[in-house]
């Protein structure tokens, strides 16, 4: 059981960091035909980093410091 758990732990890291995946963006019916549209292939790690990087740059430093000071009191 421990050997299998070790293999799955390594496999999880491989899939999340190195195995690109096509993500389904749209699935619907157009002119009587079913159409599937996929996003570009990228790893789950790349998708998460793409979502996390943009909010970091959009942070308002003054509002953030104000929130920190409110929680300190």
CSV table of N, CA and C in Angstrom, one decimal:
chain,number,residue,atom,x,y,z
A,1,UNK,N,0.8,-1.2,0.0
A,1,UNK,CA,0.0,0.0,0.0
A,1,UNK,C,0.9,1.3,0.0
A,2,UNK,N,1.9,1.2,0.8
A,2,UNK,CA,2.8,2.4,0.8
A,2,UNK,C,3.5,2.7,-0.5
A,3,UNK,N,3.9,1.6,-1.2
A,3,UNK,CA,4.5,1.7,-2.5
A,3,UNK,C,3.6,2.4,-3.5
A,4,UNK,N,2.3,1.9,-3.5
A,4,UNK,CA,1.3,2.5,-4.4
A,4,UNK,C,1.1,4.0,-4.0
A,5,UNK,N,1.0,4.3,-2.8
A,5,UNK,CA,0.8,5.7,-2.4
A,5,UNK,C,2.0,6.6,-2.8
A,6,UNK,N,3.2,6.0,-2.8
A,6,UNK,CA,4.4,6.8,-3.2
A,6,UNK,C,4.4,7.0,-4.7
A,7,UNK,N,3.9,6.0,-5.4
A,7,UNK,CA,3.8,6.1,-6.9
A,7,UNK,C,2.8,7.2,-7.3
A,8,UNK,N,1.6,7.2,-6.6
A,8,UNK,CA,0.6,8.1,-6.8
A,8,UNK,C,1.0,9.5,-6.5
A,9,UNK,N,1.8,9.7,-5.5
A,9,UNK,CA,2.3,11.0,-5.1
A,9,UNK,C,3.2,11.6,-6.2
A,10,UNK,N,4.1,10.7,-6.7
A,10,UNK,CA,5.0,11.2,-7.8
A,10,UNK,C,4.2,11.4,-9.0
A,11,UNK,N,3.2,10.6,-9.3
A,11,UNK,CA,2.4,10.8,-10.5
A,11,UNK,C,1.6,12.1,-10.5
A,12,UNK,N,1.1,12.4,-9.3
A,12,UNK,CA,0.3,13.6,-9.1
A,12,UNK,C,1.2,14.8,-9.4
A,13,UNK,N,2.4,14.8,-9.0
A,13,UNK,CA,3.3,15.9,-9.3
A,13,UNK,C,3.6,16.0,-10.8
A,14,UNK,N,3.9,14.9,-11.4
A,14,UNK,CA,4.1,14.8,-12.8
A,14,UNK,C,3.0,15.4,-13.6
A,15,UNK,N,1.8,15.0,-13.3
A,15,UNK,CA,0.6,15.4,-14.0
A,15,UNK,C,0.4,16.9,-13.8
A,16,UNK,N,0.5,17.4,-12.6
A,16,UNK,CA,0.2,18.8,-12.3
A,16,UNK,C,1.3,19.8,-12.9
A,17,UNK,N,2.5,19.3,-13.0
A,17,UNK,CA,3.6,20.2,-13.4
A,17,UNK,C,4.0,20.0,-14.9
A,18,UNK,N,3.9,18.8,-15.4
A,18,UNK,CA,4.5,18.5,-16.7
A,18,UNK,C,3.5,18.0,-17.8
A,19,UNK,N,2.3,17.6,-17.4
A,19,UNK,CA,1.4,17.0,-18.4
A,19,UNK,C,0.4,18.0,-18.9
A,20,UNK,N,0.5,18.5,-20.1
A,20,UNK,CA,-0.5,19.5,-20.6
A,20,UNK,C,-1.8,18.9,-20.8
A,21,UNK,N,-2.9,19.7,-20.6
A,21,UNK,CA,-4.2,19.2,-20.7
A,21,UNK,C,-5.0,20.3,-21.5
A,22,UNK,N,-5.9,19.8,-22.4
A,22,UNK,CA,-6.8,20.6,-23.1
A,22,UNK,C,-8.1,20.8,-22.3
A,23,UNK,N,-8.4,22.1,-22.0
A,23,UNK,CA,-9.6,22.3,-21.2
A,23,UNK,C,-10.8,22.7,-22.1
A,24,UNK,N,-11.9,22.1,-21.9
A,24,UNK,CA,-13.1,22.4,-22.7
A,24,UNK,C,-13.7,23.8,-22.3
A,25,UNK,N,-13.8,24.7,-23.3
A,25,UNK,CA,-14.2,26.0,-23.0
A,25,UNK,C,-15.7,26.1,-23.4
A,26,UNK,N,-16.1,25.6,-24.5
A,26,UNK,CA,-17.5,25.7,-25.0
A,26,UNK,C,-17.9,24.3,-25.5
A,27,UNK,N,-19.1,23.9,-25.2
A,27,UNK,CA,-19.7,22.7,-25.8
A,27,UNK,C,-21.2,23.1,-26.0
A,28,UNK,N,-21.5,23.1,-27.3
A,28,UNK,CA,-22.9,23.4,-27.6
A,28,UNK,C,-23.3,23.0,-29.0
A,29,UNK,N,-24.5,23.4,-29.3
A,29,UNK,CA,-25.0,23.1,-30.6
A,29,UNK,C,-25.1,24.3,-31.5
A,30,UNK,N,-24.5,24.2,-32.7
A,30,UNK,CA,-24.4,25.3,-33.6
A,30,UNK,C,-24.9,24.7,-35.0
A,31,UNK,N,-26.0,25.2,-35.5
A,31,UNK,CA,-26.5,24.8,-36.8
A,31,UNK,C,-26.8,23.3,-36.8
A,32,UNK,N,-27.3,22.7,-35.8
A,32,UNK,CA,-27.6,21.3,-35.7
A,32,UNK,C,-26.5,20.4,-35.4
A,33,UNK,N,-25.3,21.0,-35.2
A,33,UNK,CA,-24.1,20.1,-35.0
A,33,UNK,C,-23.6,20.5,-33.6
A,34,UNK,N,-23.1,19.4,-32.9
A,34,UNK,CA,-22.4,19.7,-31.6
A,34,UNK,C,-21.0,20.1,-31.9
A,35,UNK,N,-20.6,21.2,-31.2
A,35,UNK,CA,-19.3,21.8,-31.4
A,35,UNK,C,-18.6,21.9,-30.0
A,36,UNK,N,-17.3,21.5,-30.0
A,36,UNK,CA,-16.5,21.6,-28.8
A,36,UNK,C,-15.4,22.5,-29.1
A,37,UNK,N,-15.1,23.5,-28.2
A,37,UNK,CA,-14.0,24.4,-28.4
A,37,UNK,C,-13.1,24.3,-27.1
A,38,UNK,N,-11.8,24.1,-27.4
A,38,UNK,CA,-10.9,23.9,-26.3
A,38,UNK,C,-9.9,25.1,-26.2
A,39,UNK,N,-9.5,25.3,-24.9
A,39,UNK,CA,-8.5,26.3,-24.7
A,39,UNK,C,-7.1,25.7,-25.1
A,40,UNK,N,-6.1,26.5,-25.1
A,40,UNK,CA,-4.8,26.0,-25.5
A,40,UNK,C,-4.3,25.0,-24.4
A,41,UNK,N,-3.5,24.0,-24.8
A,41,UNK,CA,-3.0,23.0,-23.9
A,41,UNK,C,-2.0,23.7,-22.9
A,42,UNK,N,-2.2,23.4,-21.6
A,42,UNK,CA,-1.3,23.9,-20.6
A,42,UNK,C,-1.4,23.0,-19.4
A,43,UNK,N,-0.5,23.0,-18.5
A,43,UNK,CA,-0.5,22.2,-17.3
A,43,UNK,C,-1.4,22.8,-16.3
A,44,UNK,N,-1.9,22.0,-15.3
A,44,UNK,CA,-2.7,22.6,-14.3
A,44,UNK,C,-2.0,23.7,-13.5
A,45,UNK,N,-0.7,23.5,-13.3
A,45,UNK,CA,0.1,24.5,-12.6
A,45,UNK,C,0.2,25.8,-13.3
A,46,UNK,N,0.3,25.7,-14.6
A,46,UNK,CA,0.4,26.9,-15.4
A,46,UNK,C,-1.0,27.7,-15.4
A,47,UNK,N,-2.1,27.0,-15.4
A,47,UNK,CA,-3.4,27.6,-15.3
A,47,UNK,C,-3.6,28.3,-13.9
A,48,UNK,N,-3.1,27.7,-12.9
A,48,UNK,CA,-3.2,28.3,-11.5
A,48,UNK,C,-2.3,29.5,-11.4
A,49,UNK,N,-1.1,29.4,-11.9
A,49,UNK,CA,-0.2,30.6,-11.9
A,49,UNK,C,-0.7,31.7,-12.7
A,50,UNK,N,-1.3,31.5,-13.8
A,50,UNK,CA,-1.9,32.5,-14.7
A,50,UNK,C,-3.0,33.2,-14.0
A,51,UNK,N,-3.8,32.5,-13.2
A,51,UNK,CA,-4.9,33.2,-12.4
A,51,UNK,C,-4.4,33.9,-11.2
A,52,UNK,N,-3.3,33.4,-10.6
A,52,UNK,CA,-2.8,34.1,-9.4
A,52,UNK,C,-1.9,35.3,-9.6
A,53,UNK,N,-1.2,35.3,-10.7
A,53,UNK,CA,-0.3,36.4,-11.0
A,53,UNK,C,-1.1,37.7,-11.2
A,54,UNK,N,-2.1,37.7,-12.0
A,54,UNK,CA,-2.8,39.0,-12.3
A,54,UNK,C,-3.4,39.6,-11.0
A,55,UNK,N,-4.1,38.9,-10.1
A,55,UNK,CA,-4.6,39.6,-8.9
A,55,UNK,C,-3.5,40.2,-8.0
A,56,UNK,N,-2.3,39.7,-8.0
A,56,UNK,CA,-1.2,40.2,-7.2
A,56,UNK,C,-0.8,41.6,-7.7
A,57,UNK,N,-0.8,41.8,-9.0
A,57,UNK,CA,-0.5,43.1,-9.6
A,57,UNK,C,-1.6,44.1,-9.4
A,58,UNK,N,-2.8,43.6,-9.2
A,58,UNK,CA,-4.0,44.5,-9.1
A,58,UNK,C,-4.3,44.9,-7.6
A,59,UNK,N,-3.4,44.5,-6.7
A,59,UNK,CA,-3.7,44.8,-5.3
A,59,UNK,C,-3.5,46.3,-5.1
A,60,UNK,N,-4.3,46.9,-4.3
A,60,UNK,CA,-4.2,48.3,-3.9
A,60,UNK,C,-3.5,48.3,-2.5
A,61,UNK,N,-2.3,48.9,-2.5
A,61,UNK,CA,-1.4,48.8,-1.4
A,61,UNK,C,-2.0,49.6,-0.2
A,62,UNK,N,-2.6,50.7,-0.4
A,62,UNK,CA,-3.2,51.5,0.7
A,62,UNK,C,-4.4,50.7,1.3
A,63,UNK,N,-5.2,50.1,0.5
A,63,UNK,CA,-6.4,49.4,1.0
A,63,UNK,C,-5.9,48.1,1.8
A,64,UNK,N,-4.8,47.5,1.3
A,64,UNK,CA,-4.3,46.3,1.9
A,64,UNK,C,-3.7,46.7,3.3
A,65,UNK,N,-2.9,47.8,3.4
A,65,UNK,CA,-2.4,48.2,4.7
A,65,UNK,C,-3.5,48.6,5.6
A,66,UNK,N,-4.5,49.2,5.1
A,66,UNK,CA,-5.7,49.5,6.0
A,66,UNK,C,-6.3,48.3,6.6
A,67,UNK,N,-6.5,47.3,5.7
A,67,UNK,CA,-7.1,46.0,6.2
A,67,UNK,C,-6.2,45.3,7.2
A,68,UNK,N,-4.9,45.4,7.0
A,68,UNK,CA,-4.0,44.7,8.0
A,68,UNK,C,-4.0,45.5,9.3
A,69,UNK,N,-4.1,46.8,9.3
A,69,UNK,CA,-4.1,47.5,10.5
A,69,UNK,C,-5.4,47.3,11.3
A,70,UNK,N,-6.5,47.2,10.5
A,70,UNK,CA,-7.8,46.9,11.2
A,70,UNK,C,-7.8,45.6,11.9
A,71,UNK,N,-7.2,44.6,11.3
A,71,UNK,CA,-7.1,43.3,11.9
A,71,UNK,C,-6.2,43.2,13.1
A,72,UNK,N,-5.2,44.1,13.1
A,72,UNK,CA,-4.2,44.1,14.2
A,72,UNK,C,-4.9,44.7,15.5
A,73,UNK,N,-5.9,45.6,15.4
A,73,UNK,CA,-6.5,46.2,16.5
A,73,UNK,C,-7.4,45.3,17.2
